[in-house]
Tab-separated table of C-alpha atoms and ligand atoms in Angstrom:
chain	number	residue	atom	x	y	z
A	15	UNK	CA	-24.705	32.019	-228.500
A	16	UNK	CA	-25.833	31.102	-224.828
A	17	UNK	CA	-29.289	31.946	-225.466
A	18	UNK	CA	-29.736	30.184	-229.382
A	19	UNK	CA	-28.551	27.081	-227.903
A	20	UNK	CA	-30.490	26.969	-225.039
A	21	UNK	CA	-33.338	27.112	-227.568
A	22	UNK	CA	-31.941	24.856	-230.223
A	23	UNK	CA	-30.642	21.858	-228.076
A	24	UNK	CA	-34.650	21.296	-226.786
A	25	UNK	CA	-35.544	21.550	-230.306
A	26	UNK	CA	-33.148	19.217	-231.792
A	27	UNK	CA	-33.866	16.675	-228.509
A	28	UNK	CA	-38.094	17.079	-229.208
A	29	UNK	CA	-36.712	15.928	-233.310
A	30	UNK	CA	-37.411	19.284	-235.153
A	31	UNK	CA	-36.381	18.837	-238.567
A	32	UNK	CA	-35.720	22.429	-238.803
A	33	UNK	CA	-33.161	22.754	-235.554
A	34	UNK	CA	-31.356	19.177	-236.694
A	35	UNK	CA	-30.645	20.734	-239.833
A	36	UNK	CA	-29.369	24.250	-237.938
A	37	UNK	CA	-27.285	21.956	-235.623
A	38	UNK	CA	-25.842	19.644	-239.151
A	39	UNK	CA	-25.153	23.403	-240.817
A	40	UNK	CA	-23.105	24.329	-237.679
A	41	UNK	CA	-21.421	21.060	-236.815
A	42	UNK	CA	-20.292	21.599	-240.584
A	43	UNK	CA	-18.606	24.826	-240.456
A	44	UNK	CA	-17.029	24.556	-237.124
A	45	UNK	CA	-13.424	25.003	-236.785
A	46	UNK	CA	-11.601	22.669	-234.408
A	47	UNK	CA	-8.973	25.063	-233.989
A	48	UNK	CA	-11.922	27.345	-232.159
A	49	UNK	CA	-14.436	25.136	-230.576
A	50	UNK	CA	-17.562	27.272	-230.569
A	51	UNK	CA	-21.420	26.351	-230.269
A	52	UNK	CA	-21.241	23.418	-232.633
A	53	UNK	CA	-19.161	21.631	-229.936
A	54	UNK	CA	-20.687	23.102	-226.789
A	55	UNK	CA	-24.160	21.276	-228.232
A	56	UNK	CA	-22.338	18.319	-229.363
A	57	UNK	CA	-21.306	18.152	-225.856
A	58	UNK	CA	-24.896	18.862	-224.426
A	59	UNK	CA	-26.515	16.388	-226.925
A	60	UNK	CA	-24.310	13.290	-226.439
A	61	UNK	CA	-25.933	12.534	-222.906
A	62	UNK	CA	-28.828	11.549	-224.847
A	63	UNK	CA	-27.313	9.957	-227.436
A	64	UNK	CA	-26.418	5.862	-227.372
A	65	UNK	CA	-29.770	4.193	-228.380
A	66	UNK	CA	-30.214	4.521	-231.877
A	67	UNK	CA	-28.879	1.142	-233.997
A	68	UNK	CA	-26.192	3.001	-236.558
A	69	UNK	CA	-26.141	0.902	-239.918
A	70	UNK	CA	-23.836	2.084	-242.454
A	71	UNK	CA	-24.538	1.347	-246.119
A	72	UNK	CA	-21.617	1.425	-248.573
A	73	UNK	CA	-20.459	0.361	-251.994
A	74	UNK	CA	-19.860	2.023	-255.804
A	75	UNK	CA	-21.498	4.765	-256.666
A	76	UNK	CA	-24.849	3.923	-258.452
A	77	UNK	CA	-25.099	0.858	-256.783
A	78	UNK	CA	-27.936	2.165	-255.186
A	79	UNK	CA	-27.545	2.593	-251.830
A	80	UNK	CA	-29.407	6.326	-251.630
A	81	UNK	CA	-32.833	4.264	-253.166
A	82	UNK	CA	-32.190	1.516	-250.705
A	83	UNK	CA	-31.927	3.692	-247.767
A	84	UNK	CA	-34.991	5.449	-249.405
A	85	UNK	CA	-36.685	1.703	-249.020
A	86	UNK	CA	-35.155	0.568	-246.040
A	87	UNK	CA	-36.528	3.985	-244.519
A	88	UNK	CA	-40.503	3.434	-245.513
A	89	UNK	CA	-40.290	-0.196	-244.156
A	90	UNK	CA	-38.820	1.071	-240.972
A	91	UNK	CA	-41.799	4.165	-241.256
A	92	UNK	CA	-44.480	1.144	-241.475
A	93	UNK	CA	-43.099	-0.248	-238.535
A	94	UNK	CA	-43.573	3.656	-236.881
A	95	UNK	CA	-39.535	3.452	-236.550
A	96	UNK	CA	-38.026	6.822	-236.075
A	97	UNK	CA	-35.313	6.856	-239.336
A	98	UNK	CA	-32.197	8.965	-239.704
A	99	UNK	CA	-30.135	8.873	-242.945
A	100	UNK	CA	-26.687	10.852	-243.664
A	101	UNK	CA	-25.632	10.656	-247.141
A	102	UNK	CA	-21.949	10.849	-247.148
A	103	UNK	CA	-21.116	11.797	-250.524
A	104	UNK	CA	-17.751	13.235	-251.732
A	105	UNK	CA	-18.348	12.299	-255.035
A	106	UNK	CA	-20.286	15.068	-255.793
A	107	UNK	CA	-20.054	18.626	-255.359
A	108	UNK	CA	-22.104	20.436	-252.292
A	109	UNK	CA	-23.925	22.561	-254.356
A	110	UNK	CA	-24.693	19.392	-257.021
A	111	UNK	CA	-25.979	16.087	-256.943
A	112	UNK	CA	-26.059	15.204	-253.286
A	113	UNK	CA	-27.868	18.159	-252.388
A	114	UNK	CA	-30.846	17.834	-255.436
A	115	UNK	CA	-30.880	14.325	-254.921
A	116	UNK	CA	-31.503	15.056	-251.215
A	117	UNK	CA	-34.163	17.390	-252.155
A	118	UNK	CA	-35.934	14.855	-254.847
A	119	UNK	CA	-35.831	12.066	-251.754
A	120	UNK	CA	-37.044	14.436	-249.007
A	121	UNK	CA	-40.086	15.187	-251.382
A	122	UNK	CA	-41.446	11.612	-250.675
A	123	UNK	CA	-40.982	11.317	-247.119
A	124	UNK	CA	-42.592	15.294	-246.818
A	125	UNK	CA	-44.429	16.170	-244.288
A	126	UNK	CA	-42.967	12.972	-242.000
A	127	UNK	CA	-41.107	14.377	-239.324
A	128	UNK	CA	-40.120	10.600	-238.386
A	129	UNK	CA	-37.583	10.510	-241.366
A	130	UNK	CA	-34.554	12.919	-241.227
A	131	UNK	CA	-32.204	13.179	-244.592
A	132	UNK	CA	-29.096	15.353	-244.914
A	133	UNK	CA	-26.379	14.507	-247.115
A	134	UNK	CA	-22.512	15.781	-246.578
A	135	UNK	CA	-19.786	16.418	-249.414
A	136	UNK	CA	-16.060	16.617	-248.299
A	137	UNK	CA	-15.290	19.392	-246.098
A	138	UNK	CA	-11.515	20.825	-245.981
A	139	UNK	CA	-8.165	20.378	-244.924
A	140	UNK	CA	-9.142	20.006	-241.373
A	141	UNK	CA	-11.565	17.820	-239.121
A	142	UNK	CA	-12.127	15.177	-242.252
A	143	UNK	CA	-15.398	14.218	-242.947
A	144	UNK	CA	-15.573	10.739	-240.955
A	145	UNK	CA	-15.602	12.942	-237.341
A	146	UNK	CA	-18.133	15.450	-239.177
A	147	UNK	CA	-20.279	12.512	-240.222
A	148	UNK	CA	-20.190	10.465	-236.692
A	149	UNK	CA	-20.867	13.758	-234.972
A	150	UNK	CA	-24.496	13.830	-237.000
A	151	UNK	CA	-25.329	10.475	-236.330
A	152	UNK	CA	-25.272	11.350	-232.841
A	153	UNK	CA	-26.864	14.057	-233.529
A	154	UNK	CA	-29.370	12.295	-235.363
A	155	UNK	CA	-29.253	9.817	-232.480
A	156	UNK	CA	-30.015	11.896	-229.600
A	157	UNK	CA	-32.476	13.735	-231.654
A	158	UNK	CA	-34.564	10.357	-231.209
A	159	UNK	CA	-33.904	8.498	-234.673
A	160	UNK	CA	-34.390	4.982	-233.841
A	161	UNK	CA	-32.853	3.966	-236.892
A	162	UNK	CA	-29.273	6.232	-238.185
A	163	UNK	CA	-28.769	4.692	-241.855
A	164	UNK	CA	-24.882	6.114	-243.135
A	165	UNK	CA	-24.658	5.976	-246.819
A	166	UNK	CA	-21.028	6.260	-247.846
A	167	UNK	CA	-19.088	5.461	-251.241
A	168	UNK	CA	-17.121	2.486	-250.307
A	169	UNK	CA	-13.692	3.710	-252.047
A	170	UNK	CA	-11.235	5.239	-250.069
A	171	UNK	CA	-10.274	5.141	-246.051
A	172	UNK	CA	-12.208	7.571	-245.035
A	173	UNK	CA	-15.225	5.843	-246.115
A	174	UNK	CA	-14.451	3.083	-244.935
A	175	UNK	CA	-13.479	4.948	-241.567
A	176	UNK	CA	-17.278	6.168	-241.621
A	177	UNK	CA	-18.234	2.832	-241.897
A	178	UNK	CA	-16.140	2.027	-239.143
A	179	UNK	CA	-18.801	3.770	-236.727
A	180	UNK	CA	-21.902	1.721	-237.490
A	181	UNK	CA	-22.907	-1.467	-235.627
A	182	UNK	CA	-23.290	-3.183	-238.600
A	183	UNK	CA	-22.467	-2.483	-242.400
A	184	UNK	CA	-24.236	-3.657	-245.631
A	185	UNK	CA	-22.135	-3.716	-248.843
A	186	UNK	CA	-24.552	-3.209	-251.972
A	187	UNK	CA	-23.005	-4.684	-254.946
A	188	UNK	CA	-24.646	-4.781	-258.541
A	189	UNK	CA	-24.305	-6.746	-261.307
A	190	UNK	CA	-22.325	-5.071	-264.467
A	191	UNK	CA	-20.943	-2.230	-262.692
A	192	UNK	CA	-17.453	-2.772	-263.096
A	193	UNK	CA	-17.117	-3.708	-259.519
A	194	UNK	CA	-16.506	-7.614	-259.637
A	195	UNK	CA	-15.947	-9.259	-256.213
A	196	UNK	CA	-12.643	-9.883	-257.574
A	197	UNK	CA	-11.848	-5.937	-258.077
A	198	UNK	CA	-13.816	-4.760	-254.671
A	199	UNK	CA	-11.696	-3.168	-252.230
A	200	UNK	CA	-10.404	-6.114	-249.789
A	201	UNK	CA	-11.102	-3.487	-246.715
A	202	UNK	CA	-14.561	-3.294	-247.659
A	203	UNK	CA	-15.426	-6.985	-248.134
A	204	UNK	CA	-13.662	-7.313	-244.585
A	205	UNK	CA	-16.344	-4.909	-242.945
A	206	UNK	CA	-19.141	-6.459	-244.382
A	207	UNK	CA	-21.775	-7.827	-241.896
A	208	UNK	CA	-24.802	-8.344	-244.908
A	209	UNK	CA	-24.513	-8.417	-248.512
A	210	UNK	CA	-27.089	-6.821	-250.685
A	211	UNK	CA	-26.805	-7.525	-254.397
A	212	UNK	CA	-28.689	-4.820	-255.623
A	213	UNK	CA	-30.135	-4.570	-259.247
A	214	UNK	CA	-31.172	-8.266	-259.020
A	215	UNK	CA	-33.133	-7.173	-262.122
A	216	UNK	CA	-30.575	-6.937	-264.363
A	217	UNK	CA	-28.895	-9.592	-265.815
A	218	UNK	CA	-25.602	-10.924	-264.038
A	219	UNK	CA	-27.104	-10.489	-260.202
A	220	UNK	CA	-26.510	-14.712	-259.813
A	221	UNK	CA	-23.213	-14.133	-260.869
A	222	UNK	CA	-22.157	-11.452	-258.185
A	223	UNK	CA	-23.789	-13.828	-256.275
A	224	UNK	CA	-22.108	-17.087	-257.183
A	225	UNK	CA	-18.563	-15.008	-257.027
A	226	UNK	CA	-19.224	-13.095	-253.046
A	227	UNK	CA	-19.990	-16.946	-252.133
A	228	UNK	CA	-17.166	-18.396	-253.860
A	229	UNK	CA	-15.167	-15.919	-251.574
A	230	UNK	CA	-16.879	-15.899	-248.490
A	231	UNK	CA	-16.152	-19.863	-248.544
A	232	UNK	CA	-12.462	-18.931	-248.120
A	233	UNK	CA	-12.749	-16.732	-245.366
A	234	UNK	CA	-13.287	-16.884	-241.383
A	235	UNK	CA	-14.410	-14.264	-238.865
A	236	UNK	CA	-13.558	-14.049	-235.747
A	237	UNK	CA	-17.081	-13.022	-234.412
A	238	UNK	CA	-18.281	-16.798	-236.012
A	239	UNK	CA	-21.198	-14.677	-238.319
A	240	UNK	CA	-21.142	-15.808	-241.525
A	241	UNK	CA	-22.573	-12.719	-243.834
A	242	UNK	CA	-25.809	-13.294	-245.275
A	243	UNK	CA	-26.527	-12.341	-248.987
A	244	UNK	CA	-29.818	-10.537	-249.848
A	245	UNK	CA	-31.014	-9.678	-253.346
A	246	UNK	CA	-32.911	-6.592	-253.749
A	247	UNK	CA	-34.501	-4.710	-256.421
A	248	UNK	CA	-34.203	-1.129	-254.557
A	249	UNK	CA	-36.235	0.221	-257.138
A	250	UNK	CA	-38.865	-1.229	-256.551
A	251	UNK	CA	-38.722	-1.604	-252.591
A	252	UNK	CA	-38.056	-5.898	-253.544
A	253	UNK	CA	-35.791	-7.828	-250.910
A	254	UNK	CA	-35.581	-4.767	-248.870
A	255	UNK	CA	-37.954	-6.591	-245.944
A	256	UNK	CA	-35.392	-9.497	-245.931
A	257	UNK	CA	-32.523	-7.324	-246.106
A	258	UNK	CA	-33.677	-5.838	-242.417
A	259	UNK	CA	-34.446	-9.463	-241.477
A	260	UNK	CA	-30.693	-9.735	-242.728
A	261	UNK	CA	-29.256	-6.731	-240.554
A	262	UNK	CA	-31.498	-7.581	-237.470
A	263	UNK	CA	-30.323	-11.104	-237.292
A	264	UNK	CA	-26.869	-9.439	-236.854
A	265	UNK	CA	-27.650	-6.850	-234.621
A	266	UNK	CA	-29.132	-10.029	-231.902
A	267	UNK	CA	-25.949	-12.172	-233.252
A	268	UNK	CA	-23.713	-9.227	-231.225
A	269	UNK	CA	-26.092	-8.903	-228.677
A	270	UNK	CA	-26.235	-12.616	-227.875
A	271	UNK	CA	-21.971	-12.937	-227.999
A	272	UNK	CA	-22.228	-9.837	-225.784
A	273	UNK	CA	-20.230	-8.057	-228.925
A	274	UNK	CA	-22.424	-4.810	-229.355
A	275	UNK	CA	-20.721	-3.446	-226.053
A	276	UNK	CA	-17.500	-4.217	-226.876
A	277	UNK	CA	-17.845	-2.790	-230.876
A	278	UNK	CA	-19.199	0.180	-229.388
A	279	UNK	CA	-16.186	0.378	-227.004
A	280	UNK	CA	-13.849	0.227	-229.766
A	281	UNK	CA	-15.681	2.568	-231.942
A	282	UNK	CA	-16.115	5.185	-228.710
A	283	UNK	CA	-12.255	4.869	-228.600
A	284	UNK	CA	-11.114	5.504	-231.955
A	285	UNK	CA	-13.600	8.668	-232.206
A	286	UNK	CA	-12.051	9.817	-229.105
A	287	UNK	CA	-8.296	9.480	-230.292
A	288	UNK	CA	-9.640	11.000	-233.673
A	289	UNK	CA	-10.782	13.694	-231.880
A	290	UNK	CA	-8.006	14.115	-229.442
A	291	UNK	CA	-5.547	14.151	-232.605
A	292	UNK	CA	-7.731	16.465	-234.521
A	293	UNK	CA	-7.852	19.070	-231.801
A	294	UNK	CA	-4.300	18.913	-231.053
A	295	UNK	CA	-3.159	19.635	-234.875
A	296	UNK	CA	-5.398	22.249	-234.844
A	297	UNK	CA	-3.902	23.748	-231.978
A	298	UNK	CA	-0.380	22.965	-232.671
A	299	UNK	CA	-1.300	24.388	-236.554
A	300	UNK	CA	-2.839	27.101	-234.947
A	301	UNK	CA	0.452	28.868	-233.321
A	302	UNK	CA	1.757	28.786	-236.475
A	303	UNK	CA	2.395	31.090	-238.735
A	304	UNK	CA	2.331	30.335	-242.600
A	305	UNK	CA	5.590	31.661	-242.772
A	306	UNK	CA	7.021	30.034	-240.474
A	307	UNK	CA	5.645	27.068	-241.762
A	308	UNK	CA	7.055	28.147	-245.383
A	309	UNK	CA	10.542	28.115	-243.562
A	310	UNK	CA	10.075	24.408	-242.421
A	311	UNK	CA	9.527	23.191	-246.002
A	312	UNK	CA	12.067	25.484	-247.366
A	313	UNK	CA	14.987	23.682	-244.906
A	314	UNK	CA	13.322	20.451	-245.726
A	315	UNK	CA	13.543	21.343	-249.361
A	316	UNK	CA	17.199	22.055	-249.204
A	317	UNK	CA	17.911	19.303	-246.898
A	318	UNK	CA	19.102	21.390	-244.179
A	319	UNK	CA	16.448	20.032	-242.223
A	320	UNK	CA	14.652	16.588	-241.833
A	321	UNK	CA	10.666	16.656	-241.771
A	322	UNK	CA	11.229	14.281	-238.133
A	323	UNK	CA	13.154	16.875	-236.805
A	324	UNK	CA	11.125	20.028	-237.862
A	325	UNK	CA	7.300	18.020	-236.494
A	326	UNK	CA	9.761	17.417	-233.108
A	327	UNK	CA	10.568	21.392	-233.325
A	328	UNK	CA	6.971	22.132	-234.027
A	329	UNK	CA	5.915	20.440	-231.190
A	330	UNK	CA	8.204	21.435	-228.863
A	331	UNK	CA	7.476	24.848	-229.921
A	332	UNK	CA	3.898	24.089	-229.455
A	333	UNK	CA	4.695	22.987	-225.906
A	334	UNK	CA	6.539	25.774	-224.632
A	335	UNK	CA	3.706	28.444	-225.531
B	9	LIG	N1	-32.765	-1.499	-262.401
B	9	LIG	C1	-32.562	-1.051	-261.162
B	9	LIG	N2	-32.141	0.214	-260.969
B	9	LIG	C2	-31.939	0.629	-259.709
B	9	LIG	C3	-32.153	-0.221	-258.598
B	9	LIG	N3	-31.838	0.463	-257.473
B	9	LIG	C4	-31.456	1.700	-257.868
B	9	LIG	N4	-31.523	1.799	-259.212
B	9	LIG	C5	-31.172	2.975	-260.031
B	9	LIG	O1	-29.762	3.102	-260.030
B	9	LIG	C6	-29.379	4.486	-260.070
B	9	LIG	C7	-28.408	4.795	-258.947
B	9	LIG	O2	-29.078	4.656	-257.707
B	9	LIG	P1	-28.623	5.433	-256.399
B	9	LIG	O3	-29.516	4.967	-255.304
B	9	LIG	O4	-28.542	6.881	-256.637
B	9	LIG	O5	-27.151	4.846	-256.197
B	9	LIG	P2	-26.003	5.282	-255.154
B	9	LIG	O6	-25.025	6.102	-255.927
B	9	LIG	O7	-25.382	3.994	-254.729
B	9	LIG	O8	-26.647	6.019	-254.047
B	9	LIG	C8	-30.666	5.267	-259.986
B	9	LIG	O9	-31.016	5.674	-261.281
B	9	LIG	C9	-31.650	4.286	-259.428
B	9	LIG	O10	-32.974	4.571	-259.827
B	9	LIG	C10	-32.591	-1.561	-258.843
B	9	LIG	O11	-32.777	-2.370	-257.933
B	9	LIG	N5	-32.769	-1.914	-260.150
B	10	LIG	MG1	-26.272	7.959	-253.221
């Protein structure tokens, strides 16, 4: 293990595609219940991690956030920016669409070591896939991307939680998707730094539009940004050059409040009690047997014991070993 590492973590640092992807594969399997060399290079790689701008990109599926990243990531090639993008996708299944589609878009940035794509699916019962996901963007970070883009489907809280690690988000909405202003997910709108209405093609974009300024009228942030709105046809690379204007103009809005510090702060803190929490169920999980387990929910079942109780019991137990 010693000996691959000390040849993969110069690899990943000099930006080899093929030792990022090594070091994604392994931060994906590991078990937190038995840190092994996923960890011991996460730990060796963070040093160098911290200078990358993270911008997450979120919203309903088909929106099109993967062709906007696609876009966003040849402007930022043009501009010989160094581009990252992880496609969080639990939508679809590992071996299906997240994995051909990442195939289809690697095809056009081949042979362009500058651009690194990788797209995750849910991964199980332990870790979550918001720690897996911030783990590759600093990856991705200290492997020199200038630029980490996170794609995520902006539905449930652990999207939104992957969001939650970017310096600044973009919500793609598009007209006739089902997903009025009205019906988006109130968490969502509330992370939103930039709009994009994407599909500004089809009919109904000026709607979406009229609707996100209706409600952005009604509400205040405490930062004093008011979110831009950008139309884009992602298709056909349209608005994407304003939308980085867009996302820039934010980034230097936090840096002239002094705010990118603190967000990064708050960010490096709630990664840190993830973490801390996800390595002490493990552990805690760990020393315990299924059946033993089994006879917890069996007491709880019959009322004989109270779930408060049995976690205090677990602990305790946990504590003592
Ligand atoms: N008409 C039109 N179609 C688009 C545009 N952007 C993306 N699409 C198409 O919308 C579909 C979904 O895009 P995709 O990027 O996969 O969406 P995602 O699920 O949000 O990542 C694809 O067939 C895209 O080609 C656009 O601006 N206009
Ligand atoms: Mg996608």
């Amino acid at each position: 293990m010693a000996s691959s590492l000390s040849v993969l973590l110069p690899a990943v640092l000099r930006g080899e595609p093929r030792a990022i992807a090594r070091a994604i594969t392994a931060i994906e399997n590991r078990n937190p219940a038995e840190p092994g060399e996923a960890d011991e290079l996460l730990r060796q790689v963070f040093p160098h991690s911290g200078r990358a701008l993270l911008a997450g990109l979120t919203g309903a599926p088909g929106a099109g956030k993967s062709t906007l990243a696609d876009s966003l990531a040849g402007l930022l090639r043009q501009r010989a920016k160094t581009v990252g993008i992880v496609a969080v996708d639990p939508s679809s299944p590992f071996t299906g669409g997240a994995i051909l589609g990442d195939r289809i878009r690697m095809q056009r940035h081949h042979g362009d070591s500058g651009v690194f794509i990788r797209s995750m699916a849910t991964r199980g019962a332990l870790g979550g896939l918001a720690p897996a996901a911030a783990d590759v963007a600093t990856l991705l970070d200290a492997a020199g991307k200038q630029v980490v883009l996170i794609e995520t489907v902006g539905v449930g809280q652990d999207e939104v939680d992957i969001v939650r690690l970017a310096d600044v988000t973009v919500v793609i909405l598009a007209p006739g998707m089902g997903d009025d202003v009205q019906t988006m997910k109130a968490g969502i709108m509330e992370i939103a730094d930039v709009f994009a209405i994407n599909k500004a093609d089809r009919p109904g974009a000026d709607r979406v539009e009229q609707e996100l300024r209706a409600m952005l009228a009604l509400t205040h942030r405490e930062d004093g940004w008011s979110p831009p709105i950008v139309k884009t046809v992602a298709s056909e690379g349209r608005g994407v050059e304003e939308l980085w204007i867009a996302v820039e103009a934010f980034v230097s809005h936090l840096r002239d409040q002094d705010l990118l510090a603190r967000k990064r702060a708050l960010h490096l803190r709630r990664r840190l009690v993830d973490l801390l929490g996800e390595r002490l169920l493990a552990r805690v999980l760990a020393g315990l047997p299924e059946a033993r387990l089994d006879e917890y929910v069996g007491a709880i079942a019959a009322r004989r014991m109270d779930p408060y109780s049995a976690v205090e019991d677990m602990i305790s137990g946990w504590e003592k070993r």
